[in-house]
PDB file of C-alpha atoms in Angstrom:
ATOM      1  CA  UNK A1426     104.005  89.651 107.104  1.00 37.00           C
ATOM      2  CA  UNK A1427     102.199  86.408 106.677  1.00 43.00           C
ATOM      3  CA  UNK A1428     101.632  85.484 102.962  1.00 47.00           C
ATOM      4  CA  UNK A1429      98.524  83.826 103.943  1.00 53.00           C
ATOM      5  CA  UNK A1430      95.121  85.198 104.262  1.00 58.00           C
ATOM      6  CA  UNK A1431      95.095  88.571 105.670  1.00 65.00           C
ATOM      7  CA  UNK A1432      95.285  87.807 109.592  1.00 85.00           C
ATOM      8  CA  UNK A1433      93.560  89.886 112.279  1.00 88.00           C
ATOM      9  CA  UNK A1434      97.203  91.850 113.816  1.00 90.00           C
ATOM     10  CA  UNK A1435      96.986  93.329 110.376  1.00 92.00           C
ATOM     11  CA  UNK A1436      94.035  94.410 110.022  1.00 92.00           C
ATOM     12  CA  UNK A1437      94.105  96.144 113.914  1.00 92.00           C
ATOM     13  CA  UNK A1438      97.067  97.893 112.465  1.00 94.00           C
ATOM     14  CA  UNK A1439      95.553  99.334 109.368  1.00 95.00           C
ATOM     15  CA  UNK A1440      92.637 100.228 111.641  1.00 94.00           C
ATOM     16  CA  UNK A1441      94.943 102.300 114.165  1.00 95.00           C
ATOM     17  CA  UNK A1442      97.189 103.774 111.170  1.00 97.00           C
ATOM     18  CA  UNK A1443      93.706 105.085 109.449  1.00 97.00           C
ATOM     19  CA  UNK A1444      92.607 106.722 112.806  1.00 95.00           C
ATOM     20  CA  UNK A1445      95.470 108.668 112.756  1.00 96.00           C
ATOM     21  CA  UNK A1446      95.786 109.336 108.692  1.00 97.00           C
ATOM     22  CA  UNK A1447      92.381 110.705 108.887  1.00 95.00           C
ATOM     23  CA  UNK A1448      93.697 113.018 111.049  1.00 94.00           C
ATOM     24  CA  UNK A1449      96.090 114.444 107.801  1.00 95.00           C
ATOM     25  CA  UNK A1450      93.212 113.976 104.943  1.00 95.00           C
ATOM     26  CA  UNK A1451      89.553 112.875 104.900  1.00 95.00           C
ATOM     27  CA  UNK A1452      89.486 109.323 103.770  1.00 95.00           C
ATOM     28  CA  UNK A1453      86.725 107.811 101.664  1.00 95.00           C
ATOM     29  CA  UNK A1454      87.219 104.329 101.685  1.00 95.00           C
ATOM     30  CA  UNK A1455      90.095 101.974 102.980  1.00 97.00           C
ATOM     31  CA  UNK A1456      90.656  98.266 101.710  1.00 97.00           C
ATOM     32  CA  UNK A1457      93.352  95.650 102.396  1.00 96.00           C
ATOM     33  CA  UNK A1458      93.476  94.192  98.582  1.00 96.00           C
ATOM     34  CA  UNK A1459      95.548  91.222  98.043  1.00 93.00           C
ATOM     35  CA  UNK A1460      95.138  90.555  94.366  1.00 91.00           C
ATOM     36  CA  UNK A1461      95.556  86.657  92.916  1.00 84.00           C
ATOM     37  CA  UNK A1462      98.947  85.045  92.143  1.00 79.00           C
ATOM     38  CA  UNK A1463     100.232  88.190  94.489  1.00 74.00           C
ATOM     39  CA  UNK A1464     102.511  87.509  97.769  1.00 73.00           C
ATOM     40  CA  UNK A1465     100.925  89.968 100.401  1.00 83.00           C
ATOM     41  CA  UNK A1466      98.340  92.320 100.219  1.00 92.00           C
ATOM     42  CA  UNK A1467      98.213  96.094 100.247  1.00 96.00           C
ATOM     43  CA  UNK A1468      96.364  98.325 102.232  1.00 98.00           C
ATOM     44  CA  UNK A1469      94.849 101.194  99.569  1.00 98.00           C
ATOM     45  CA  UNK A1470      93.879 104.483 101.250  1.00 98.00           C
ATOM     46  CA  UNK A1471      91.401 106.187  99.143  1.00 97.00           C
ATOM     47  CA  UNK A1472      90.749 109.937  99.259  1.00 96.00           C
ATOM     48  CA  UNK A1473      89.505 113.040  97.162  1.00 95.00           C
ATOM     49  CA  UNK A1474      92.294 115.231  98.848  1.00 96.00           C
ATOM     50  CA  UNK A1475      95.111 113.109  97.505  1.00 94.00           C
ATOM     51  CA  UNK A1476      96.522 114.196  94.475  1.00 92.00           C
ATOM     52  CA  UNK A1477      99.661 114.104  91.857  1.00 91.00           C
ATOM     53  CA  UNK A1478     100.797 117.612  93.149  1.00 94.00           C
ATOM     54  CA  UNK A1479     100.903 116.019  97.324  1.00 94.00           C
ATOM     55  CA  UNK A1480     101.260 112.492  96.541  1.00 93.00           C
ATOM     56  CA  UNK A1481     105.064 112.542  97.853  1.00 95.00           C
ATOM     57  CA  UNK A1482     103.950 114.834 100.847  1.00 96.00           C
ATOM     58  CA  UNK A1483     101.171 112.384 101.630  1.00 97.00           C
ATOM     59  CA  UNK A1484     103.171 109.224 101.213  1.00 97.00           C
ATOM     60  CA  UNK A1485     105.732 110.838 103.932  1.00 97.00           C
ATOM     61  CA  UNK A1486     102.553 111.208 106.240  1.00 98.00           C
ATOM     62  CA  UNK A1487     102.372 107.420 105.568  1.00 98.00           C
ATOM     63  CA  UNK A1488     105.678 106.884 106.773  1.00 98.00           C
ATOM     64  CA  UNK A1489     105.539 109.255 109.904  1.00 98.00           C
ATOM     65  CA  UNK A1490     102.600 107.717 111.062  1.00 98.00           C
ATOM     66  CA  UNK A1491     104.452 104.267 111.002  1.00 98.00           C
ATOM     67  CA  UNK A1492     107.454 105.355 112.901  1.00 97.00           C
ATOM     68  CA  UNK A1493     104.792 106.915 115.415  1.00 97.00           C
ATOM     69  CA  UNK A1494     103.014 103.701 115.638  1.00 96.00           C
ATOM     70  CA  UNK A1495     106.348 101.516 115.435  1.00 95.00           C
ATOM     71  CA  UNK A1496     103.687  98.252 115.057  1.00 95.00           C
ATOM     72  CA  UNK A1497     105.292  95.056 113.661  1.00 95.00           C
ATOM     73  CA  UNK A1498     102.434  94.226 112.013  1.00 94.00           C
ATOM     74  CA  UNK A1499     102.051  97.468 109.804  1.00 96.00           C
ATOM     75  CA  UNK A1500     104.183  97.724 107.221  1.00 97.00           C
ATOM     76  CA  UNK A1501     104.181 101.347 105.420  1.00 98.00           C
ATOM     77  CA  UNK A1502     105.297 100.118 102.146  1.00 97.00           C
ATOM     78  CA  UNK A1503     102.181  98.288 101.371  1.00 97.00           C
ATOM     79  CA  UNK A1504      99.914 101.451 101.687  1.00 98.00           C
ATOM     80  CA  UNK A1505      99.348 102.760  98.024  1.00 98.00           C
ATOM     81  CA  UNK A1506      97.360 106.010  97.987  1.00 98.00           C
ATOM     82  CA  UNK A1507      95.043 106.817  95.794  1.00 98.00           C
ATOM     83  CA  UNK A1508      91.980 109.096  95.243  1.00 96.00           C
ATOM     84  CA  UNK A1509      88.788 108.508  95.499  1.00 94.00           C
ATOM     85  CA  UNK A1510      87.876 108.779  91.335  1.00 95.00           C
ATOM     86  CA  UNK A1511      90.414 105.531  91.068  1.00 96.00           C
ATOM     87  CA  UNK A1512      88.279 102.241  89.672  1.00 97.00           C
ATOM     88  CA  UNK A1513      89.226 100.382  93.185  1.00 97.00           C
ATOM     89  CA  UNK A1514      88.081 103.224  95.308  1.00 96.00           C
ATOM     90  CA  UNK A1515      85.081 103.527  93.422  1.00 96.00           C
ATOM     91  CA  UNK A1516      84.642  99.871  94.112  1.00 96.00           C
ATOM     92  CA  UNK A1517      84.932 100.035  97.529  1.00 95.00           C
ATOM     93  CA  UNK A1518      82.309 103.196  97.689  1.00 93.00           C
ATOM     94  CA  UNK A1519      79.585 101.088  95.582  1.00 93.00           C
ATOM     95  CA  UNK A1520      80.107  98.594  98.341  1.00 91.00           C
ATOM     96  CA  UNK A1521      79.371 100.848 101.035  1.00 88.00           C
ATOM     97  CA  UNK A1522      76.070 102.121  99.095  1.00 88.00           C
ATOM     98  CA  UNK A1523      74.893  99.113  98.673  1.00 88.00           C
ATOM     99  CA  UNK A1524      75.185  97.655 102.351  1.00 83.00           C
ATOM    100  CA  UNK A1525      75.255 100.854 104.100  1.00 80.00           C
ATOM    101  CA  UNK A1526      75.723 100.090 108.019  1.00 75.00           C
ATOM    102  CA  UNK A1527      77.912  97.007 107.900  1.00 70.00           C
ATOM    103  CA  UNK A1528      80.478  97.209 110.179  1.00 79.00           C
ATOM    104  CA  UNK A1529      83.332  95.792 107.441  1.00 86.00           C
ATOM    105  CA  UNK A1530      83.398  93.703 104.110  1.00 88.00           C
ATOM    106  CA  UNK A1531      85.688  90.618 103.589  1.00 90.00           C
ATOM    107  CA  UNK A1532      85.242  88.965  99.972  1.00 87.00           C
ATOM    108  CA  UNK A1533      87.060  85.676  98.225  1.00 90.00           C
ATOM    109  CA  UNK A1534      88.156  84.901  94.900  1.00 86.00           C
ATOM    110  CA  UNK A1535      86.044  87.842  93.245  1.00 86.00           C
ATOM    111  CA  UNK A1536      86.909  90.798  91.022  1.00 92.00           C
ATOM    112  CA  UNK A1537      87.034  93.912  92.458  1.00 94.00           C
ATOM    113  CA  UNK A1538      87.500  97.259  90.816  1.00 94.00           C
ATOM    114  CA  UNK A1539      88.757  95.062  87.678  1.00 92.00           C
ATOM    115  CA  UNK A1540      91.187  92.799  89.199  1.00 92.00           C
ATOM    116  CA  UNK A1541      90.989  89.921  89.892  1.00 92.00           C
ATOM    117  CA  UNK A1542      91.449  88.910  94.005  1.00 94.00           C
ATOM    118  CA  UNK A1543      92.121  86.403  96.229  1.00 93.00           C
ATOM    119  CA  UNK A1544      90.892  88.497  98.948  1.00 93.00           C
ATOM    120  CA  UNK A1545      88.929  91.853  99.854  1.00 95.00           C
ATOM    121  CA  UNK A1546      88.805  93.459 103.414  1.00 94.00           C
ATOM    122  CA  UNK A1547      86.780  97.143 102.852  1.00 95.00           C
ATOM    123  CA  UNK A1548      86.949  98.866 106.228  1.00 95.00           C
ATOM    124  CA  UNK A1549      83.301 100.148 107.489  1.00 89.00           C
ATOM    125  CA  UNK A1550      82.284 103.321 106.463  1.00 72.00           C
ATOM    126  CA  UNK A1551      81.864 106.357 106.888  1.00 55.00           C
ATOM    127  CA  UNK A1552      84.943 106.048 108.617  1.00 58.00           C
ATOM    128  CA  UNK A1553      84.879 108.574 111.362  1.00 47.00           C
ATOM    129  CA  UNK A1554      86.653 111.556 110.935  1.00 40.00           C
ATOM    130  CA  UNK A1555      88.188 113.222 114.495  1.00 36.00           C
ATOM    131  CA  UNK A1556      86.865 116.560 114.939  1.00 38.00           C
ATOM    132  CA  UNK A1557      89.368 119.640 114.116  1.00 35.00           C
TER     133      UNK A1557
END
């Protein structure tokens, strides 16, 4: 992956990867975070149905959905899970609150959730969740 700014072939691929995690737990809010001094972002997946007793079961739905997806430009092992009580998904949901409507989020240099970042890309929300 580029160590640059986050470039647009990522973010499609976190995009198509969340269409079809949604499809395994509701997500809440979904970031690429890269934090400063850091190589390459990470994409964090936030959601109240993740927990410590199916974090392991959840991360192998991470790595399904990659081998399903087989896109160079997604790599599983920057996905970090997390639920939706964490600081950085609670973050991303004040976001969403206060600009309700926007279609996504990209912020510089700022802290976010605590750390400090070189750059933020929040995913719109609600992200849609496929009927069951």
């Amino acid at each position: 992956m580029d160590q640059g700014p986050l470039v647009i072939d990522q973010l499609d691929a976190g995009a198509r990867f969340l269409d079809e995690f949604q499809k395994y737990v509701p997500v809440q809010a979904a970031f690429w975070l890269k934090e400063s001094d850091e190589g390459e972002g990470s994409l964090y997946v936030a959601s109240d149905k993740i927990t410590d007793d199916n974090f392991d079961v959840a991360y192998g739905e991470v790595l399904r959905i990659a081998g399903v997806l087989h896109d160079p430009h997604f790599d599983p092992f920057q996905v970090k899970l997390i639920g939706a009580d964490d600081p950085l998904a609670k973050a991303a949901l004040d976001v969403h609150r206060r600009y309700p409507g926007r279609t996504a989020s990209r912020f510089y240099g700022k802290v976010f959730g605590g750390l400090p970042v070189d750059e933020v890309y929040l995913y719109s929300s609600p992200i849609p969740v496929p009927a069951t």
